[in-house]
C-alpha cells in the first residue's frame, strides 16, 4: 500500500485510520521527509499541546549542542496533565488505579485505590499549596524525591511541576550514598520520602536509609515524610515533617495557578550512570519533552480513551517518568500503578492484575519476562489476558525466547509486540514499531524503525553510514525534542560524553547497532563500559570506585557477564592490599559493601581475587581484556599490555569460578 503523503505535515501524522500498515520502503521515504524538515515537522506536532504562549523560534540551535526547543513558549506540565482534562468529560475518568503489594489469605490485594482526574487535580493543588505556603518553594528550586511506588509519588511530581520546581527522583532501591551524592549534586533544599514500603513481602525501611544520606549532606533543610506503613520513624525536630500533619489544615478546594514555565526550562533532573565519574544529572526541558511524549504515546502506544494502560517500570527510572506519569496523563489515559514485585506473592501476580483491570496496553521489560519464564506457562494462561491489544518492551535487547514466550502467553500469537529503544538522555522513545502511525510489518526482536523526526543512523568509526548488516555505532544526527538540555552543573561533560566522538555534533548513544537489509534497526547493546543489569544502567567505573574505597582493595576491574534472567550481571576482579587474605568471607564483605554503596541492583555475581590485573604500560587497567576473558571471546590487540602473565591470572580465576558454579548447580552436590 502506498500513502499519498505531502508536506506540510497536516492530519496525516496522527492518522485516524490506525490500520495504516505500509511497506518499509515507503516508511523510510516518509521518515526522510520528516527528518529533512524536522523543525517544521516537530512544530506541527507541538501545535497539539495547550501552550500558554506559543514559541518565537521552533529550535534555537545557535549554541550546539545546547539545543533549545520551542524557544519563548510557555507551558506547565501539571496543567497539561490535569487542568486540560478537568474542563472536559475526562474530569470523572479514572486517572490512576493503584494496587498495593500486600495480599489477604485468599491472595487478593488488600488495598486498591482509584483516582479520577478530578481527584488527582484536587490533591495536586492541595500539595502545591502546602509546598508553596509552608515551605515557600518557588520556580527554579530543586527538590529530591525518594519514594516508593505509592500514589503520592506522581502527585508530588505534578505538584512540584505546577510550581515550576525542578525535582530529582532517586529510585527507592538506591543506597544512602547514592541518594546523598544526588541530593548534593542537585543542591536539593528539600527531600520527600516515606517511612518504608513493601517489596516482595518484606518491609524496606526507607526513612532509615534517607536519614543516613541526610547526615552526609548539608543542603537539604526540610524533609517531608509520608507514612506508607504508618510506622513510627525517628523524626528530626525542625527538619522532618509528617505529610499528614502538613496537609491537615489545607482546604479541599484550593487552587494554585500553574506557573508559566518557559519551554526550555528544566522539568526534572534524573541521574544516570556513564563510563566515568559520578552519575550524570540529565536535565530535561519541559516543552520538548512533552511534545515527544505526546507523539510517542499516540504512535507507539496508540493510546485511546477506552484503554487501561500499564507500564511496569518503577517511576524512579526514566521509563516511569515518561510513560507512567507524564505521557499517559497528558493523553488522559487510565493508568495502572502497582506498588510491588510483579511475582509476589506468586509468579502470576502480574497476570492477575491484567485480568483484574482488563489491561489493554502493556509496556514491560525483557528482564521481567525472563523472570516469568522460569515458571510453567499454565499458571499464567489460566488468567484471562485477552484484553491486551498491544505490547511494547524496553530497556535492553529482547532475546527471541523471551519474545516468543510473551507473544504466546499474553499476545495470543497475534497482537502487536515491539521493542522501543531509547535512553534517559533522549526523554522518550525514538525507535520502534508504531501501530498508531503508519507502521511497518512487525519484525520480532528488532527495534523497528526510527521515529518520525528522529535522525537515527548506524555509523562506522568515522561517522559515515555503515553498510547494512554490519555492526556500527548508533548516533542521532539531528536534535529532537526531549534531548537532555545538559548535564546538571557540568556542561563541558555534556559535550565531551555525547558530542565529541563523532563529527558534526552527532549525538553518540553509546550503543552498538545494525541496520538490516530490510532497513530495520537492531540495537545490540552497549559499546562502552556501561552494563545493563535487569535493564538498569550501571557504570562499571562506578562499581570499581566503590570497591577501591574498601580498605582491603588495591585495584578492581568490574565487567558484565551474561545472565539468564537479568541479561547481564557484574563480576569483580580484585587485587588486595598487603596484609589481606583472599577468602569467601572477604568476597561476601565486598559484595555487601557494593550493595551498601550503590544499592542492591549492583550486587556482584562474584568477587574474584587475582594477584595482578592486565594493564597498559601507562598503568591503565585494560577492562576490555578482562571482559574478553570473562565472556570467553578473543582478546584482541594486546600490544599495549605491560605484562602478559596477568591474562593467565585472570583466566585462571575465571575458570575456577566457572568450576565452582558448575559444582554448585550439580544436583549431586545439593543436600
Ligand atoms: O543500551 C540501550 C538500552 O538501554 C540504554 C539506556 O538506558 P537507560 O538510560 O537506563 O534507559 C532505559 C529505558 C529507556 C540504551 O543505551 N536499551 C533501552 N531500550 C532498549 C535498549 N537496548 C535494546 N533494545 C531496547 N528496546
XYZ file of C-alpha atoms and ligand atoms in Angstrom:
697
model
C 0.000 0.000 0.000
C 1.332 3.422 -0.756
C 0.446 6.529 1.150
C -0.066 9.830 -0.515
C 1.809 11.962 1.857
C 2.822 15.509 1.255
C 4.314 18.304 3.271
C 3.385 20.299 5.265
C 2.537 17.887 7.988
C -1.153 18.091 8.484
C -3.673 15.477 9.643
C -1.648 12.515 8.469
C 0.825 12.456 11.307
C -1.992 11.467 13.624
C -3.886 9.174 11.277
C -7.489 8.447 12.151
C -7.359 5.076 10.471
C -4.971 3.009 12.560
C -4.669 0.156 10.082
C -2.081 2.014 8.090
C 0.405 -0.772 7.548
C 2.882 0.295 4.916
C 5.935 -1.264 3.380
C 9.315 -0.432 4.805
C 10.446 1.480 1.744
C 7.511 3.865 1.976
C 8.049 4.315 5.698
C 11.689 5.182 5.119
C 10.698 7.724 2.466
C 8.148 9.345 4.742
C 10.584 9.297 7.605
C 13.211 11.002 5.452
C 10.792 13.844 4.761
C 10.134 14.362 8.443
C 13.851 14.418 9.147
C 14.735 16.728 6.269
C 12.119 19.145 7.549
C 12.470 18.284 11.203
C 11.799 21.730 12.631
C 8.613 22.162 10.646
C 7.628 18.621 11.499
C 8.062 18.977 15.260
C 6.372 22.361 15.193
C 3.362 20.648 13.638
C 3.296 18.081 16.460
C 3.821 20.765 19.101
C 0.755 22.667 17.944
C -1.369 19.967 19.540
C -0.291 20.956 23.061
C -2.025 23.550 25.257
C 0.729 26.168 25.487
C 0.134 29.344 27.487
C 2.198 31.127 24.887
C 3.489 29.852 21.534
C 7.178 29.891 20.642
C 9.142 32.658 18.969
C 11.512 30.103 17.473
C 10.935 26.368 16.893
C 14.548 25.497 17.666
C 17.355 27.658 18.894
C 20.401 25.834 17.545
C 22.767 28.768 17.774
C 24.816 27.184 20.560
C 25.146 23.480 19.750
C 24.851 21.018 21.380
C 22.749 23.027 23.822
C 19.621 22.914 21.734
C 16.540 24.767 22.952
C 13.201 23.671 21.573
C 10.190 25.981 21.219
C 12.126 28.950 22.482
C 9.987 31.587 24.084
C 6.965 29.304 24.502
C 5.362 28.851 27.924
C 3.744 25.751 29.325
C 3.216 23.855 32.580
C 3.406 20.054 32.803
C 0.857 19.875 35.623
C -1.590 21.967 33.597
C -1.108 19.735 30.552
C -1.648 16.574 32.620
C -4.562 17.772 34.778
C -6.251 21.135 34.146
C -6.609 20.347 30.460
C -8.762 17.313 31.278
C -10.906 18.569 34.090
C -12.686 21.029 31.848
C -13.764 18.089 29.655
C -15.722 14.849 30.135
C -12.494 13.259 31.363
C -12.941 15.065 34.677
C -14.547 11.955 36.159
C -12.489 9.448 34.224
C -10.138 7.262 36.271
C -6.594 8.560 36.017
C -4.868 6.057 38.302
C -5.761 2.625 39.567
C -3.301 1.867 42.346
C -2.781 -1.546 43.896
C -0.630 -2.183 46.968
C 1.554 -5.256 47.232
C 0.158 -6.980 50.381
C -2.494 -9.647 49.834
C -5.026 -11.312 52.113
C -5.296 -15.030 52.905
C -7.076 -15.643 49.591
C -4.320 -13.909 47.663
C -6.452 -10.832 46.925
C -4.901 -7.365 47.162
C -5.607 -5.668 50.460
C -5.552 -2.179 49.015
C -6.902 -0.864 45.746
C -7.378 2.867 45.220
C -8.839 4.702 42.279
C -8.364 8.377 41.498
C -10.249 10.299 38.864
C -8.630 13.188 37.036
C -10.619 15.477 39.295
C -9.393 13.705 42.456
C -5.842 13.971 41.248
C -6.258 17.621 40.306
C -7.585 18.448 43.768
C -4.837 16.589 45.605
C -2.087 18.046 43.434
C -3.433 21.537 44.035
C -3.529 20.908 47.771
C 0.043 19.602 47.828
C 1.246 22.520 45.689
C -0.479 24.909 48.057
C 1.127 23.267 51.074
C 4.609 23.364 49.478
C 4.169 26.960 48.474
C 2.690 28.355 51.668
C 4.555 26.294 54.265
C 7.943 25.953 52.579
C 7.959 28.867 50.210
C 9.038 26.658 47.314
C 9.295 28.511 44.059
C 10.274 28.210 40.422
C 13.863 27.103 39.928
C 14.291 25.460 43.364
C 15.385 21.823 43.351
C 13.769 19.125 45.474
C 14.692 15.456 45.899
C 12.108 12.674 45.840
C 12.990 9.301 47.364
C 9.685 7.492 47.307
C 8.434 4.019 46.520
C 5.572 3.285 44.114
C 2.839 4.965 46.096
C 0.214 7.192 44.573
C 1.597 10.285 46.296
C 4.710 9.935 44.136
C 3.100 11.116 40.877
C 1.100 13.630 42.918
C 4.291 15.206 44.236
C 5.897 15.216 40.781
C 2.896 17.097 39.418
C 2.646 19.427 42.432
C 6.301 20.401 42.085
C 5.957 20.820 38.327
C 2.946 23.052 38.968
C 5.191 25.431 40.915
C 7.998 25.221 38.373
C 10.163 23.479 40.976
C 12.748 21.107 39.474
C 12.533 17.671 41.035
C 15.079 14.909 41.104
C 13.756 11.465 41.773
C 16.042 8.825 43.249
C 14.956 5.202 42.814
C 13.904 3.805 46.213
C 16.236 0.817 45.695
C 19.311 3.047 45.756
C 21.615 3.216 48.762
C 22.133 6.122 51.137
C 25.420 7.004 49.422
C 23.753 7.146 46.006
C 20.949 9.265 47.438
C 23.359 11.602 49.208
C 25.507 12.219 46.145
C 22.448 13.011 44.021
C 20.888 15.330 46.602
C 24.154 17.158 46.949
C 24.864 17.451 43.243
C 21.341 18.749 42.563
C 21.588 21.111 45.542
C 18.155 19.965 46.701
C 16.716 22.082 49.502
C 14.047 19.571 50.412
C 13.615 15.797 50.387
C 10.315 13.973 50.104
C 10.457 10.423 51.398
C 8.439 7.747 53.213
C 8.673 5.635 56.335
C 9.053 2.483 54.265
C 7.341 0.193 51.789
C 6.575 -3.365 50.804
C 8.760 -5.231 48.398
C 8.489 -8.971 47.845
C 6.590 -9.394 51.077
C 9.247 -7.646 53.107
C 9.404 -4.193 54.559
C 12.080 -1.793 53.361
C 12.836 0.846 55.998
C 13.277 3.760 53.657
C 13.455 6.541 56.230
C 16.472 4.942 57.903
C 18.329 4.945 54.592
C 17.238 8.527 53.920
C 18.493 9.557 57.376
C 21.925 8.117 56.654
C 22.050 10.104 53.439
C 20.832 13.271 55.150
C 23.663 13.014 57.662
C 26.074 13.359 54.775
C 24.570 16.417 53.061
C 24.097 19.938 54.298
C 21.897 21.469 51.611
C 18.644 19.652 52.490
C 16.826 21.789 55.040
C 13.359 20.205 55.112
C 12.180 16.627 54.858
C 8.587 15.555 54.267
C 7.827 12.024 55.420
C 4.874 10.062 54.056
C 3.537 7.223 56.132
C 3.105 4.324 53.732
C 3.372 1.793 56.560
C 2.040 4.008 59.316
C 5.114 3.118 61.303
C 6.874 5.204 63.890
C 10.102 6.501 62.473
C 12.590 8.864 64.044
C 11.753 12.424 63.137
C 14.376 15.119 63.487
C 12.962 18.232 65.060
C 12.934 21.278 62.822
C 13.869 19.210 59.762
C 11.355 16.384 59.385
C 7.628 16.926 58.839
C 4.854 14.413 58.808
C 2.982 14.754 55.498
C -0.440 14.170 57.071
C 0.139 16.891 59.663
C 1.178 19.306 56.946
C -1.965 18.586 54.951
C -4.431 18.693 57.854
C -5.402 22.314 57.504
C -5.222 22.584 53.711
C -8.751 23.095 52.369
C -10.161 20.595 49.882
C -10.692 23.079 47.104
C -7.600 25.269 46.998
C -6.351 26.267 43.591
C -2.754 27.038 42.759
C -2.193 28.746 39.493
C 0.249 26.699 37.378
C 3.444 28.688 36.931
C 4.237 29.612 33.346
C 7.464 27.749 32.654
C 9.487 28.517 29.553
C 9.728 25.554 27.190
C 13.496 25.397 27.551
C 13.478 25.447 31.343
C 14.008 22.233 33.336
C 11.199 19.958 34.486
C 13.412 17.430 36.239
C 16.941 16.172 36.736
C 17.456 12.430 36.521
C 20.801 10.834 37.294
C 22.160 8.089 35.122
C 25.390 6.113 35.002
C 28.075 6.646 32.447
C 31.545 5.389 31.736
C 33.478 7.680 34.034
C 32.900 9.711 37.144
C 29.810 10.098 39.233
C 26.315 9.672 37.766
C 25.323 12.433 35.402
C 22.293 14.586 36.145
C 20.347 14.741 32.891
C 18.326 17.927 32.764
C 15.035 17.557 30.959
C 13.443 20.673 29.484
C 9.689 20.796 29.812
C 8.423 21.831 26.361
C 10.305 19.487 24.046
C 9.800 16.615 26.474
C 6.024 16.944 26.493
C 5.931 17.211 22.701
C 7.895 13.975 22.312
C 5.718 12.199 24.870
C 2.535 13.310 23.148
C 3.747 11.979 19.803
C 5.043 8.672 21.143
C 2.016 7.930 23.323
C -0.023 8.113 20.153
C 2.375 6.483 17.717
C 3.959 3.699 19.782
C 1.093 3.000 22.190
C -1.832 4.057 20.020
C -3.429 5.291 23.221
C -7.223 5.568 23.120
C -9.713 6.860 25.618
C -11.162 3.447 26.372
C -7.762 1.921 27.233
C -6.342 0.810 30.558
C -2.630 1.270 30.222
C 0.156 -0.297 32.301
C 3.868 0.409 32.220
C 5.524 -1.913 34.730
C 8.669 0.207 35.270
C 9.356 1.879 38.595
C 8.797 5.638 38.416
C 12.315 6.087 39.799
C 13.646 5.325 36.316
C 13.114 7.367 33.185
C 10.606 4.893 31.746
C 8.312 5.530 34.699
C 8.768 9.316 34.495
C 7.841 9.419 30.826
C 5.467 6.512 30.385
C 3.746 6.052 33.747
C 3.402 9.686 34.722
C 3.691 12.471 32.160
C 2.995 10.682 28.843
C -0.208 8.824 29.722
C -1.551 11.621 31.936
C -1.229 14.197 29.203
C -3.232 11.883 26.951
C -5.919 11.492 29.626
C -5.346 7.740 29.946
C -6.403 5.376 32.711
C -3.125 4.231 34.213
C -2.380 1.155 36.277
C 0.160 1.643 39.040
C 1.326 -1.289 41.130
C 3.412 -0.952 44.265
C 5.395 -4.140 44.465
C 7.109 -7.101 42.849
C 5.392 -8.473 39.740
C 5.856 -12.010 41.047
C 4.633 -11.565 44.628
C 3.070 -13.484 46.371
C 3.267 -15.885 43.450
C 4.708 -15.627 39.941
C 1.345 -14.903 38.332
C 0.573 -11.685 40.238
C 1.075 -9.595 37.100
C -1.338 -11.802 35.119
C -3.925 -11.393 37.856
C -3.511 -7.614 37.573
C -4.003 -7.754 33.803
C -7.187 -9.774 34.281
C -8.487 -7.711 37.229
C -8.370 -4.381 35.410
C -8.609 -5.546 31.808
C -5.262 -4.041 30.839
C -5.191 -3.147 27.130
C -1.683 -1.814 26.660
C 1.340 -3.309 28.363
C 4.840 -1.817 28.462
C 7.396 -4.071 30.114
C 10.985 -5.291 30.021
C 12.830 -8.402 28.815
C 14.160 -8.952 32.349
C 10.634 -9.119 33.744
C 9.651 -11.581 31.025
C 12.679 -13.802 31.636
C 11.744 -13.830 35.303
C 8.263 -15.172 34.420
C 9.671 -17.755 32.025
C 11.131 -19.825 34.850
C 7.602 -20.987 35.624
C 5.208 -23.176 33.614
C 3.061 -21.228 31.154
C -0.118 -22.762 32.535
C -0.003 -20.741 35.744
C -0.256 -17.557 33.709
C -2.555 -18.811 30.998
C -5.308 -19.546 33.467
C -5.885 -15.788 33.671
C -7.881 -14.028 31.022
C -5.417 -11.654 29.408
C -7.338 -11.274 26.166
C -7.897 -7.577 26.880
C -4.271 -6.829 25.951
C -4.164 -5.494 22.403
C -0.687 -4.015 22.257
C 2.660 -4.700 23.945
C 5.977 -2.910 23.862
C 9.263 -3.822 25.513
C 12.085 -1.556 26.682
C 15.423 -1.335 28.456
C 17.593 -3.923 26.731
C 17.541 -6.085 23.621
C 14.767 -8.671 23.716
C 16.013 -12.199 23.127
C 13.949 -14.451 20.795
C 12.925 -16.824 23.629
C 11.534 -14.002 25.742
C 9.759 -12.516 22.756
C 8.137 -15.820 21.766
C 7.122 -16.662 25.315
C 5.349 -13.344 25.895
C 3.871 -13.286 22.409
C 2.294 -16.627 23.147
C 1.283 -16.219 26.798
C -0.127 -12.701 26.566
C -0.099 -11.929 22.870
C -2.133 -14.932 21.678
C 0.427 -15.023 18.844
C -1.374 -12.211 17.102
C -1.143 -8.805 18.757
C 1.416 -6.104 18.226
C 4.633 -6.575 20.241
C 7.625 -4.335 19.603
C 10.828 -3.210 21.274
C 11.236 0.525 21.787
C 14.764 1.866 22.031
C 15.640 4.991 23.964
C 17.702 6.367 26.858
C 17.403 8.651 29.858
C 19.097 11.298 27.710
C 16.520 11.065 24.920
C 13.495 11.793 27.142
C 11.233 9.446 25.215
C 11.364 6.535 22.828
C 12.968 7.147 19.454
C 12.792 3.817 17.697
C 10.247 1.041 17.453
C 7.183 -0.247 15.662
C 4.429 2.339 15.631
C 0.955 0.846 15.497
C -0.630 4.270 15.981
C 1.153 5.731 12.972
C 1.908 4.261 9.597
C 3.658 1.156 10.709
C 5.748 -1.480 9.031
C 5.311 -5.253 9.347
C 6.425 -6.429 12.765
C 9.868 -7.977 12.848
C 10.295 -9.655 16.243
C 13.296 -8.683 18.310
C 14.156 -5.634 16.214
C 13.850 -2.058 17.297
C 11.782 -1.368 14.205
C 12.280 1.988 12.588
C 13.406 5.380 13.827
C 10.571 7.590 14.956
C 9.352 10.254 12.541
C 11.517 13.330 13.007
C 14.362 11.396 14.698
C 17.505 11.010 12.618
C 18.934 7.736 13.910
C 21.794 6.229 11.969
C 24.276 3.401 12.305
C 27.738 4.724 11.506
C 31.315 3.454 11.304
C 34.294 4.758 13.341
C 34.438 7.870 11.167
C 30.800 8.725 11.490
C 29.882 7.611 7.965
C 26.776 5.471 7.446
C 27.613 1.820 7.993
C 26.782 -0.740 5.314
C 23.692 -2.871 6.066
C 24.186 -5.964 8.213
C 27.472 -4.604 9.621
C 27.759 -3.648 13.240
C 28.283 0.061 13.834
C 27.596 2.809 16.341
C 24.159 4.229 16.914
C 24.105 8.010 16.599
C 21.445 10.671 16.242
C 22.350 13.226 13.658
C 19.855 15.971 14.350
C 18.432 17.343 17.591
C 14.989 16.169 18.644
C 12.574 17.422 21.312
C 13.331 15.523 24.506
C 17.115 15.649 24.141
C 18.603 16.408 27.539
C 19.420 20.113 27.944
C 22.764 19.463 29.615
C 24.402 17.610 32.487
C 23.441 19.471 35.636
C 26.317 21.711 36.664
C 28.687 20.262 34.086
C 28.046 21.438 30.506
C 31.568 20.538 29.392
C 30.950 16.938 30.269
C 27.740 17.025 28.237
C 29.760 17.968 25.159
C 32.532 15.537 25.933
C 30.342 12.474 26.599
C 27.791 12.816 23.818
C 29.073 15.143 21.153
C 32.800 14.619 20.809
C 33.168 11.073 19.468
C 31.689 11.924 16.088
C 31.860 14.963 13.868
C 29.060 17.437 13.186
C 27.627 17.228 16.664
C 26.191 13.760 16.155
C 24.755 12.540 19.434
C 26.675 9.415 20.490
C 24.337 6.969 22.201
C 26.961 4.501 23.432
C 25.160 1.614 21.715
C 26.182 -0.821 19.030
C 23.574 -1.317 16.338
C 22.940 -2.915 12.979
C 20.582 -1.883 10.237
C 19.486 -4.984 8.393
C 18.937 -5.311 4.652
C 15.254 -4.505 5.071
C 16.075 -1.299 6.910
C 15.116 -2.442 10.432
C 17.284 -1.392 13.372
C 18.722 -3.893 15.825
C 20.267 -2.371 18.930
C 22.869 -4.862 20.086
C 23.939 -3.464 23.447
C 26.426 -1.039 24.916
C 29.696 -0.327 23.148
C 31.128 1.354 26.227
C 31.755 0.380 29.823
C 28.178 0.586 30.891
C 26.323 -2.620 31.719
C 22.619 -3.258 31.811
C 21.615 -5.240 34.853
C 17.942 -6.169 34.713
C 17.550 -3.284 32.268
C 19.124 -0.810 34.705
C 22.164 1.095 33.718
C 25.333 0.724 35.772
C 28.734 2.182 35.005
C 31.448 -0.381 35.741
C 33.611 2.554 36.762
C 31.106 3.446 39.486
C 31.326 -0.049 40.957
C 35.110 -0.039 40.777
C 35.261 3.323 42.552
C 33.083 1.908 45.312
C 35.258 -1.209 45.626
C 38.543 0.630 45.908
C 37.160 2.632 48.807
C 37.208 -0.600 50.806
C 40.367 -0.831 52.939
C 41.297 -4.288 51.600
C 41.090 -3.450 47.905
C 44.068 -2.225 45.907
C 42.597 -2.367 42.392
C 39.368 -3.527 40.822
C 38.040 -4.269 37.360
C 34.319 -4.863 37.006
C 32.859 -6.433 33.876
C 29.420 -7.628 32.820
C 28.814 -11.318 32.168
C 25.666 -12.812 30.631
C 22.871 -13.818 32.990
C 19.848 -15.891 32.116
C 17.347 -13.557 33.792
C 18.948 -10.175 34.287
C 20.612 -10.064 30.874
C 23.922 -9.089 32.400
C 25.412 -9.055 35.890
C 28.645 -7.588 37.235
C 31.669 -9.669 38.227
C 34.590 -8.004 40.017
C 38.260 -8.903 39.632
C 40.121 -7.544 42.606
C 43.709 -7.272 43.795
C 44.210 -6.902 47.532
C 46.404 -4.656 49.605
C 49.169 -6.286 51.585
C 48.058 -7.949 54.770
C 44.632 -9.012 53.466
C 43.766 -12.590 52.594
C 41.528 -13.630 49.735
C 38.729 -15.767 51.070
C 34.988 -16.211 50.845
C 34.358 -14.062 53.884
C 36.102 -11.104 52.269
C 34.284 -11.734 48.976
C 30.958 -11.545 50.807
C 32.070 -8.475 52.652
C 32.935 -6.745 49.383
C 29.592 -7.688 47.915
C 27.792 -6.213 50.910
C 29.974 -3.163 50.602
C 28.853 -2.642 46.992
C 25.208 -3.139 47.954
C 25.633 -0.518 50.668
C 27.488 1.933 48.484
C 25.400 1.657 45.319
C 22.307 -0.407 46.080
C 21.040 -3.980 45.692
C 20.865 -3.686 41.884
C 24.661 -3.597 41.866
C 25.010 -6.983 43.613
C 28.053 -8.738 42.184
C 27.719 -12.227 40.796
C 31.124 -12.893 42.274
C 34.324 -11.345 43.515
C 37.420 -12.977 42.026
C 40.765 -12.345 43.657
C 43.814 -12.070 41.410
C 47.407 -11.105 42.128
C 47.542 -8.745 39.145
C 45.271 -7.203 36.561
C 46.092 -6.623 32.888
C 47.331 -3.070 32.476
C 48.712 -0.863 29.770
C 52.238 0.415 30.078
C 50.787 3.658 31.328
C 49.181 1.639 34.170
C 45.577 1.813 32.989
C 43.590 -1.333 33.724
C 42.589 -2.999 30.441
C 38.994 -3.794 31.243
C 38.452 -4.872 27.652
C 40.892 -7.759 28.185
C 39.270 -8.792 31.466
C 35.882 -8.672 29.768
C 37.073 -10.844 26.878
C 38.326 -13.490 29.300
C 35.112 -13.393 31.294
C 32.881 -13.928 28.283
C 35.310 -16.245 26.535
C 35.820 -14.051 23.499
C 39.030 -13.368 21.539
C 41.235 -10.979 23.478
C 42.182 -8.825 20.516
C 45.061 -6.394 20.336
C 47.320 -6.542 23.385
C 50.334 -4.682 22.091
C 49.990 -2.063 24.812
C 49.770 -4.681 27.542
C 52.523 -4.443 30.109
C 52.602 -7.978 31.462
C 51.037 -10.847 29.535
C 51.032 -13.193 32.509
C 48.277 -11.052 34.018
C 45.913 -12.521 31.412
C 46.678 -16.017 32.673
C 45.916 -14.821 36.193
C 42.510 -13.522 35.187
C 41.791 -16.646 33.123
C 42.708 -18.932 35.988
C 40.479 -17.064 38.419
C 37.626 -17.126 35.964
C 37.957 -20.844 35.209
C 37.968 -21.624 38.911
C 34.862 -19.534 39.295
C 33.135 -21.405 36.454
C 34.097 -24.738 38.019
C 32.713 -23.554 41.336
C 29.433 -22.534 39.681
C 29.163 -25.907 37.945
C 29.780 -27.666 41.254
C 27.048 -25.615 42.920
C 24.475 -26.415 40.231
C 25.301 -30.132 40.140
C 22.408 -31.944 41.896
C 24.903 -34.423 43.368
C 26.289 -31.566 45.442
C 22.996 -30.421 46.892
C 21.576 -31.831 50.063
O 21.697 0.188 25.660
C 20.441 0.767 25.402
C 19.424 0.112 26.305
O 19.311 0.957 27.444
C 20.196 2.073 27.331
C 19.589 3.277 28.012
O 19.402 3.012 29.366
P 18.551 3.964 30.300
O 19.035 5.359 30.145
O 18.559 3.365 31.643
O 17.101 3.908 29.705
C 16.402 2.704 29.705
C 14.966 2.886 29.325
C 14.688 3.802 28.256
C 20.400 2.221 25.855
O 21.570 2.937 25.564
N 18.095 -0.025 25.688
C 16.983 0.666 26.016
N 15.929 0.205 25.311
C 16.385 -0.789 24.509
C 17.768 -0.933 24.740
N 18.501 -1.830 24.079
C 17.883 -2.613 23.164
N 16.558 -2.545 22.905
C 15.764 -1.657 23.539
N 14.476 -1.616 23.287
